[in-house]
mmCIF file of C-alpha atoms and ligand atoms in Angstrom:
data_model
loop_
_atom_site.group_PDB
_atom_site.id
_atom_site.type_symbol
_atom_site.label_atom_id
_atom_site.label_comp_id
_atom_site.label_asym_id
_atom_site.label_seq_id
_atom_site.Cartn_x
_atom_site.Cartn_y
_atom_site.Cartn_z
ATOM 1 C CA UNK A 1412 -33.611 -72.963 -3.845
ATOM 2 C CA UNK A 1413 -33.355 -72.783 -0.016
ATOM 3 C CA UNK A 1414 -31.287 -70.489 2.277
ATOM 4 C CA UNK A 1415 -28.116 -72.235 1.127
ATOM 5 C CA UNK A 1416 -28.553 -70.816 -2.379
ATOM 6 C CA UNK A 1417 -27.583 -72.993 -5.329
ATOM 7 C CA UNK A 1418 -24.944 -74.881 -3.316
ATOM 8 C CA UNK A 1419 -27.518 -76.681 -1.201
ATOM 9 C CA UNK A 1420 -27.235 -80.081 0.500
ATOM 10 C CA UNK A 1421 -27.593 -81.967 -2.805
ATOM 11 C CA UNK A 1422 -24.806 -79.987 -4.509
ATOM 12 C CA UNK A 1423 -22.584 -79.835 -1.395
ATOM 13 C CA UNK A 1424 -22.730 -83.613 -0.941
ATOM 14 C CA UNK A 1425 -21.066 -84.132 -4.338
ATOM 15 C CA UNK A 1426 -19.059 -80.898 -4.743
ATOM 16 C CA UNK A 1427 -15.572 -82.263 -4.012
ATOM 17 C CA UNK A 1428 -16.144 -85.393 -6.085
ATOM 18 C CA UNK A 1429 -17.664 -83.641 -9.094
ATOM 19 C CA UNK A 1430 -14.978 -80.937 -9.073
ATOM 20 C CA UNK A 1431 -12.175 -83.444 -8.365
ATOM 21 C CA UNK A 1432 -9.861 -82.032 -11.045
ATOM 22 C CA UNK A 1433 -9.629 -78.640 -9.302
ATOM 23 C CA UNK A 1434 -8.700 -80.309 -5.999
ATOM 24 C CA UNK A 1435 -5.555 -81.711 -7.669
ATOM 25 C CA UNK A 1436 -2.423 -80.343 -5.926
ATOM 26 C CA UNK A 1437 -1.151 -79.298 -9.371
ATOM 27 C CA UNK A 1438 -4.117 -76.869 -9.507
ATOM 28 C CA UNK A 1439 -4.275 -75.901 -5.820
ATOM 29 C CA UNK A 1440 -0.559 -75.372 -5.056
ATOM 30 C CA UNK A 1441 0.055 -72.356 -7.361
ATOM 31 C CA UNK A 1442 -3.133 -70.708 -6.012
ATOM 32 C CA UNK A 1443 -1.941 -71.139 -2.435
ATOM 33 C CA UNK A 1444 1.572 -69.988 -3.337
ATOM 34 C CA UNK A 1445 0.362 -66.649 -4.713
ATOM 35 C CA UNK A 1446 -2.084 -66.115 -1.830
ATOM 36 C CA UNK A 1447 0.642 -66.797 0.764
ATOM 37 C CA UNK A 1448 2.727 -64.123 -0.940
ATOM 38 C CA UNK A 1449 -0.134 -61.596 -1.035
ATOM 39 C CA UNK A 1450 -1.179 -62.296 2.565
ATOM 40 C CA UNK A 1451 2.312 -61.615 3.925
ATOM 41 C CA UNK A 1452 1.977 -61.487 7.686
ATOM 42 C CA UNK A 1453 -1.707 -60.479 7.515
ATOM 43 C CA UNK A 1454 -5.032 -62.319 7.414
ATOM 44 C CA UNK A 1455 -6.859 -63.693 4.353
ATOM 45 C CA UNK A 1456 -10.597 -63.452 3.665
ATOM 46 C CA UNK A 1457 -12.137 -65.986 1.282
ATOM 47 C CA UNK A 1458 -15.512 -65.048 -0.179
ATOM 48 C CA UNK A 1459 -17.469 -68.212 -0.970
ATOM 49 C CA UNK A 1460 -15.101 -70.423 1.023
ATOM 50 C CA UNK A 1461 -17.115 -73.523 0.125
ATOM 51 C CA UNK A 1462 -15.678 -76.824 1.359
ATOM 52 C CA UNK A 1463 -12.244 -75.313 1.956
ATOM 53 C CA UNK A 1464 -10.450 -76.345 -1.243
ATOM 54 C CA UNK A 1465 -8.137 -73.313 -1.002
ATOM 55 C CA UNK A 1466 -8.682 -72.137 2.588
ATOM 56 C CA UNK A 1467 -7.466 -75.365 4.213
ATOM 57 C CA UNK A 1468 -4.098 -75.636 2.433
ATOM 58 C CA UNK A 1469 -3.652 -71.860 2.849
ATOM 59 C CA UNK A 1470 -4.235 -72.178 6.598
ATOM 60 C CA UNK A 1471 -1.786 -75.096 6.662
ATOM 61 C CA UNK A 1472 0.822 -72.683 5.286
ATOM 62 C CA UNK A 1473 0.382 -70.521 8.392
ATOM 63 C CA UNK A 1474 -2.017 -67.878 6.995
ATOM 64 C CA UNK A 1475 -4.971 -66.964 9.235
ATOM 65 C CA UNK A 1476 -8.010 -67.493 6.976
ATOM 66 C CA UNK A 1477 -11.599 -66.396 7.535
ATOM 67 C CA UNK A 1478 -14.505 -67.191 5.210
ATOM 68 C CA UNK A 1479 -17.838 -65.704 4.223
ATOM 69 C CA UNK A 1480 -20.239 -68.283 2.823
ATOM 70 C CA UNK A 1481 -23.952 -68.514 2.089
ATOM 71 C CA UNK A 1482 -24.262 -72.293 2.200
ATOM 72 C CA UNK A 1483 -24.302 -74.039 5.572
ATOM 73 C CA UNK A 1484 -24.218 -77.336 3.675
ATOM 74 C CA UNK A 1485 -20.873 -76.412 2.061
ATOM 75 C CA UNK A 1486 -19.485 -75.206 5.409
ATOM 76 C CA UNK A 1487 -20.517 -78.508 7.047
ATOM 77 C CA UNK A 1488 -18.173 -80.279 4.547
ATOM 78 C CA UNK A 1489 -15.369 -77.841 5.420
ATOM 79 C CA UNK A 1490 -15.918 -78.461 9.139
ATOM 80 C CA UNK A 1491 -15.691 -82.243 8.667
ATOM 81 C CA UNK A 1492 -12.169 -82.027 7.188
ATOM 82 C CA UNK A 1493 -8.946 -81.978 9.240
ATOM 83 C CA UNK A 1494 -8.337 -78.377 10.334
ATOM 84 C CA UNK A 1495 -11.783 -77.313 9.118
ATOM 85 C CA UNK A 1496 -13.142 -76.636 12.591
ATOM 86 C CA UNK A 1497 -10.374 -74.063 13.195
ATOM 87 C CA UNK A 1498 -11.358 -71.790 10.304
ATOM 88 C CA UNK A 1499 -13.767 -68.986 11.167
ATOM 89 C CA UNK A 1500 -16.732 -68.647 8.820
ATOM 90 C CA UNK A 1501 -19.415 -65.959 8.776
ATOM 91 C CA UNK A 1502 -22.629 -67.194 7.183
ATOM 92 C CA UNK A 1503 -24.116 -64.690 4.747
ATOM 93 C CA UNK A 1504 -23.996 -63.037 1.334
ATOM 94 C CA UNK A 1505 -20.449 -61.943 0.536
ATOM 95 C CA UNK A 1506 -21.725 -58.838 -1.262
ATOM 96 C CA UNK A 1507 -22.956 -57.376 2.015
ATOM 97 C CA UNK A 1508 -21.855 -59.515 4.988
ATOM 98 C CA UNK A 1509 -19.233 -58.141 7.355
ATOM 99 C CA UNK A 1510 -16.499 -60.145 9.062
ATOM 100 C CA UNK A 1511 -14.577 -58.906 12.104
ATOM 101 C CA UNK A 1512 -11.182 -57.295 11.672
ATOM 102 C CA UNK A 1513 -9.186 -56.326 8.596
ATOM 103 C CA UNK A 1514 -7.347 -58.396 6.013
ATOM 104 C CA UNK A 1515 -4.237 -58.061 3.864
ATOM 105 C CA UNK A 1516 -5.846 -60.106 1.086
ATOM 106 C CA UNK A 1517 -9.403 -61.008 0.099
ATOM 107 C CA UNK A 1518 -10.018 -63.482 -2.695
ATOM 108 C CA UNK A 1519 -12.786 -64.904 -4.857
ATOM 109 C CA UNK A 1520 -11.661 -67.889 -6.932
ATOM 110 C CA UNK A 1521 -13.167 -70.331 -9.418
ATOM 111 C CA UNK A 1522 -15.547 -67.814 -11.082
ATOM 112 C CA UNK A 1523 -17.403 -67.155 -7.846
ATOM 113 C CA UNK A 1524 -17.779 -63.381 -8.505
ATOM 114 C CA UNK A 1525 -20.165 -64.465 -11.289
ATOM 115 C CA UNK A 1526 -22.467 -66.094 -8.718
ATOM 116 C CA UNK A 1527 -23.637 -62.549 -8.029
ATOM 117 C CA UNK A 1528 -26.150 -62.189 -10.830
ATOM 118 C CA UNK A 1529 -26.609 -58.405 -10.952
ATOM 119 C CA UNK A 1530 -24.176 -55.585 -11.624
ATOM 120 C CA UNK A 1531 -25.341 -53.877 -8.416
ATOM 121 C CA UNK A 1532 -24.447 -56.937 -6.329
ATOM 122 C CA UNK A 1533 -21.011 -57.220 -7.949
ATOM 123 C CA UNK A 1534 -20.324 -53.517 -7.283
ATOM 124 C CA UNK A 1535 -21.507 -53.996 -3.680
ATOM 125 C CA UNK A 1536 -19.101 -56.920 -3.349
ATOM 126 C CA UNK A 1537 -16.113 -54.793 -4.416
ATOM 127 C CA UNK A 1538 -17.156 -52.105 -1.927
ATOM 128 C CA UNK A 1539 -17.629 -54.679 0.826
ATOM 129 C CA UNK A 1540 -14.181 -56.130 0.173
ATOM 130 C CA UNK A 1541 -12.557 -52.666 0.109
ATOM 131 C CA UNK A 1542 -14.038 -51.968 3.547
ATOM 132 C CA UNK A 1543 -12.407 -55.160 4.891
ATOM 133 C CA UNK A 1544 -8.930 -54.469 3.475
ATOM 134 C CA UNK A 1545 -6.170 -52.794 5.372
ATOM 135 C CA UNK A 1546 -4.367 -49.990 3.488
ATOM 136 C CA UNK A 1547 -2.046 -51.640 0.951
ATOM 137 C CA UNK A 1548 -4.162 -54.811 1.066
ATOM 138 C CA UNK A 1549 -5.443 -56.418 -2.105
ATOM 139 C CA UNK A 1550 -8.427 -58.163 -3.671
ATOM 140 C CA UNK A 1551 -7.840 -61.122 -5.998
ATOM 141 C CA UNK A 1552 -10.368 -62.560 -8.429
ATOM 142 C CA UNK A 1553 -10.012 -65.646 -10.644
ATOM 143 C CA UNK A 1554 -12.691 -65.726 -13.328
ATOM 144 C CA UNK A 1555 -13.171 -66.787 -16.934
ATOM 145 C CA UNK A 1556 -13.168 -64.279 -19.771
ATOM 146 C CA UNK A 1557 -16.687 -64.345 -21.298
ATOM 147 C CA UNK A 1558 -16.491 -67.015 -23.988
ATOM 148 C CA UNK A 1559 -18.602 -65.148 -26.552
ATOM 149 C CA UNK A 1560 -15.996 -65.614 -29.310
ATOM 150 C CA UNK A 1561 -16.769 -69.343 -29.293
ATOM 151 C CA UNK A 1562 -20.538 -68.854 -29.732
ATOM 152 C CA UNK A 1563 -21.667 -69.484 -33.298
ATOM 153 C CA UNK A 1564 -23.283 -66.376 -34.876
ATOM 154 C CA UNK A 1565 -26.707 -66.022 -33.282
ATOM 155 C CA UNK A 1566 -26.078 -69.019 -31.006
ATOM 156 C CA UNK A 1567 -26.646 -69.077 -27.249
ATOM 157 C CA UNK A 1568 -25.274 -72.450 -26.068
ATOM 158 C CA UNK A 1569 -21.745 -73.807 -25.599
ATOM 159 C CA UNK A 1570 -20.726 -77.271 -24.373
ATOM 160 C CA UNK A 1571 -18.805 -77.267 -21.079
ATOM 161 C CA UNK A 1572 -17.876 -80.946 -20.810
ATOM 162 C CA UNK A 1573 -19.067 -84.291 -22.127
ATOM 163 C CA UNK A 1574 -18.117 -87.289 -19.936
ATOM 164 C CA UNK A 1575 -19.422 -90.821 -19.594
ATOM 165 C CA UNK A 1576 -22.015 -90.001 -16.932
ATOM 166 C CA UNK A 1577 -21.863 -86.177 -16.794
ATOM 167 C CA UNK A 1578 -22.663 -83.460 -19.295
ATOM 168 C CA UNK A 1579 -22.618 -79.705 -18.950
ATOM 169 C CA UNK A 1580 -23.370 -76.721 -21.121
ATOM 170 C CA UNK A 1581 -23.557 -72.953 -20.751
ATOM 171 C CA UNK A 1582 -26.543 -70.966 -22.003
ATOM 172 C CA UNK A 1583 -25.912 -67.254 -22.709
ATOM 173 C CA UNK A 1584 -28.289 -64.300 -22.583
ATOM 174 C CA UNK A 1585 -26.145 -61.486 -23.967
ATOM 175 C CA UNK A 1586 -28.748 -58.779 -23.307
ATOM 176 C CA UNK A 1587 -28.442 -59.265 -19.538
ATOM 177 C CA UNK A 1588 -24.848 -60.619 -19.463
ATOM 178 C CA UNK A 1589 -26.510 -63.710 -18.065
ATOM 179 C CA UNK A 1590 -25.089 -67.212 -18.251
ATOM 180 C CA UNK A 1591 -26.752 -70.340 -16.903
ATOM 181 C CA UNK A 1592 -24.587 -73.412 -16.442
ATOM 182 C CA UNK A 1593 -26.604 -76.604 -16.790
ATOM 183 C CA UNK A 1594 -25.113 -79.798 -15.335
ATOM 184 C CA UNK A 1595 -26.598 -83.252 -15.895
ATOM 185 C CA UNK A 1596 -25.316 -86.323 -14.057
ATOM 186 C CA UNK A 1597 -26.380 -89.951 -13.843
ATOM 187 C CA UNK A 1598 -26.898 -90.724 -10.133
ATOM 188 C CA UNK A 1599 -28.242 -94.156 -9.085
ATOM 189 C CA UNK A 1600 -29.467 -94.786 -12.615
ATOM 190 C CA UNK A 1601 -31.360 -91.476 -12.893
ATOM 191 C CA UNK A 1602 -30.313 -88.239 -14.569
ATOM 192 C CA UNK A 1603 -30.179 -85.313 -12.136
ATOM 193 C CA UNK A 1604 -30.020 -81.688 -13.303
ATOM 194 C CA UNK A 1605 -28.488 -78.684 -11.553
ATOM 195 C CA UNK A 1606 -28.744 -75.286 -13.288
ATOM 196 C CA UNK A 1607 -26.875 -72.330 -11.783
ATOM 197 C CA UNK A 1608 -27.236 -68.704 -12.997
ATOM 198 C CA UNK A 1609 -24.220 -66.390 -13.336
ATOM 199 C CA UNK A 1610 -23.516 -62.861 -14.520
ATOM 200 C CA UNK A 1611 -20.437 -62.548 -16.692
ATOM 201 C CA UNK A 1612 -18.349 -59.379 -16.836
ATOM 202 C CA UNK A 1613 -15.360 -58.299 -18.931
ATOM 203 C CA UNK A 1614 -12.104 -57.489 -17.127
ATOM 204 C CA UNK A 1615 -12.637 -53.800 -17.924
ATOM 205 C CA UNK A 1616 -16.000 -53.806 -16.133
ATOM 206 C CA UNK A 1617 -14.390 -55.385 -13.063
ATOM 207 C CA UNK A 1618 -11.706 -52.662 -13.185
ATOM 208 C CA UNK A 1619 -14.466 -50.047 -13.133
ATOM 209 C CA UNK A 1620 -16.115 -51.758 -10.147
ATOM 210 C CA UNK A 1621 -12.748 -51.725 -8.408
ATOM 211 C CA UNK A 1622 -12.358 -48.028 -9.115
ATOM 212 C CA UNK A 1623 -15.835 -47.337 -7.703
ATOM 213 C CA UNK A 1624 -14.668 -49.103 -4.541
ATOM 214 C CA UNK A 1625 -11.442 -47.096 -4.330
ATOM 215 C CA UNK A 1626 -9.180 -49.939 -5.517
ATOM 216 C CA UNK A 1627 -6.670 -49.884 -8.378
ATOM 217 C CA UNK A 1628 -5.326 -52.621 -10.594
ATOM 218 C CA UNK A 1629 -1.990 -54.060 -9.446
ATOM 219 C CA UNK A 1630 -1.721 -56.936 -11.911
ATOM 220 C CA UNK A 1631 -3.631 -59.177 -14.300
ATOM 221 C CA UNK A 1632 -2.425 -62.557 -15.505
ATOM 222 C CA UNK A 1633 -3.903 -65.487 -17.393
ATOM 223 C CA UNK A 1634 -2.884 -67.938 -14.669
ATOM 224 C CA UNK A 1635 -1.615 -68.384 -11.147
ATOM 225 C CA UNK A 1636 2.043 -68.349 -12.162
ATOM 226 C CA UNK A 1637 1.647 -64.819 -13.545
ATOM 227 C CA UNK A 1638 1.448 -65.981 -17.179
ATOM 228 C CA UNK A 1639 0.780 -63.002 -19.535
ATOM 229 C CA UNK A 1640 -2.847 -62.021 -20.103
ATOM 230 C CA UNK A 1641 -3.555 -61.717 -23.847
ATOM 231 C CA UNK A 1642 -6.485 -61.619 -26.278
ATOM 232 C CA UNK A 1643 -6.337 -65.446 -26.350
ATOM 233 C CA UNK A 1644 -6.592 -65.878 -22.574
ATOM 234 C CA UNK A 1645 -9.637 -67.866 -21.458
ATOM 235 C CA UNK A 1646 -9.469 -66.670 -17.838
ATOM 236 C CA UNK A 1647 -7.743 -64.079 -15.712
ATOM 237 C CA UNK A 1648 -6.314 -63.753 -12.247
ATOM 238 C CA UNK A 1649 -6.588 -60.070 -11.332
ATOM 239 C CA UNK A 1650 -5.353 -58.231 -8.271
ATOM 240 C CA UNK A 1651 -6.520 -54.769 -7.204
ATOM 241 C CA UNK A 1652 -5.035 -52.933 -4.251
ATOM 242 C CA UNK A 1653 -6.329 -50.492 -1.689
ATOM 243 C CA UNK A 1654 -3.950 -47.548 -1.721
ATOM 244 C CA UNK A 1655 -1.788 -47.259 1.370
ATOM 245 C CA UNK A 1656 -2.634 -43.919 2.960
HETATM 246 C C1 SAM B 2571 -17.896 -72.548 -7.075
HETATM 247 S S1 SAM B 2571 -18.027 -72.656 -5.342
HETATM 248 C C2 SAM B 2571 -16.342 -72.297 -4.889
HETATM 249 C C3 SAM B 2571 -16.004 -72.813 -3.521
HETATM 250 C C4 SAM B 2571 -14.523 -72.623 -3.155
HETATM 251 N N1 SAM B 2571 -14.148 -71.207 -3.165
HETATM 252 C C5 SAM B 2571 -13.643 -73.383 -4.120
HETATM 253 O O1 SAM B 2571 -12.816 -72.750 -4.783
HETATM 254 O O2 SAM B 2571 -13.781 -74.621 -4.208
HETATM 255 C C6 SAM B 2571 -18.863 -71.141 -4.945
HETATM 256 C C7 SAM B 2571 -19.136 -70.975 -3.459
HETATM 257 O O3 SAM B 2571 -19.585 -69.639 -3.230
HETATM 258 C C8 SAM B 2571 -20.748 -69.666 -2.425
HETATM 259 N N2 SAM B 2571 -21.555 -68.488 -2.768
HETATM 260 C C9 SAM B 2571 -22.137 -68.219 -3.961
HETATM 261 N N3 SAM B 2571 -22.759 -67.024 -3.929
HETATM 262 C C10 SAM B 2571 -22.544 -66.534 -2.679
HETATM 263 C C11 SAM B 2571 -22.915 -65.332 -2.033
HETATM 264 N N4 SAM B 2571 -23.627 -64.380 -2.667
HETATM 265 N N5 SAM B 2571 -22.533 -65.139 -0.754
HETATM 266 C C12 SAM B 2571 -21.804 -66.094 -0.091
HETATM 267 N N6 SAM B 2571 -21.420 -67.259 -0.662
HETATM 268 C C13 SAM B 2571 -21.781 -67.480 -1.935
HETATM 269 C C14 SAM B 2571 -21.433 -70.966 -2.762
HETATM 270 O O4 SAM B 2571 -22.310 -71.378 -1.746
HETATM 271 C C15 SAM B 2571 -20.232 -71.891 -2.949
HETATM 272 O O5 SAM B 2571 -19.835 -72.467 -1.742
#
């Protein structure tokens, strides 16, 4: 791993292609719609802005977006896209890095909170976000519910996807709330492997982190169109707010 973290040049070069399904307007549009609403007339801060999947269409809707991102290789892909050069990005760890100004919404989508692999780093991230929010501003996270119900008794591995030239599976370590996603892909006739570590957390633990940071839950849904969150939900979209003084 180099300074770019797990999303280094090799991963960045194929990110948009390998995650093509989440670039589909049917996936992106409801995300942007909710973020436009939450941003109001204020600015938006994307933690882990990546190649601009959400930031670019959000900026096209008139919202001023700023990003914090570890990987220069991912940001280079953002910069190469139309409008990408106009989006400010601060390079650094979003658990601790500061961006100028305040924001009406900060967001972390596509399970990216789990890229912080310790509880301390996740708590630091909530505190960092709270410090960037204006009073009444909010923090949105999209993340999967830990899939432990699907693990066979005593098992540690779940398949993620099985395609013609790509396979993925998740390996759990319940003692540390650790989860490593292993991705295998045939590239130029050879199988390449990328393994990325995560830390999973239940919604209630995220609520506690929010409380430690002075934020309170405004809403939790199972999807971007505010579908109800239930015991069967596989992911959640949660919004915490910084009380208006
Ligand atoms: C799964 S990608 C999501 C990218 C983009 N938000 C999207 O929805 O397509 C996660 C991104 O977060 C970045 N990232 C992961 N951990 C980070 C950290 N601690 N600080 C800053 N960026 C981080 C990665 O480099 C990567 O670009």
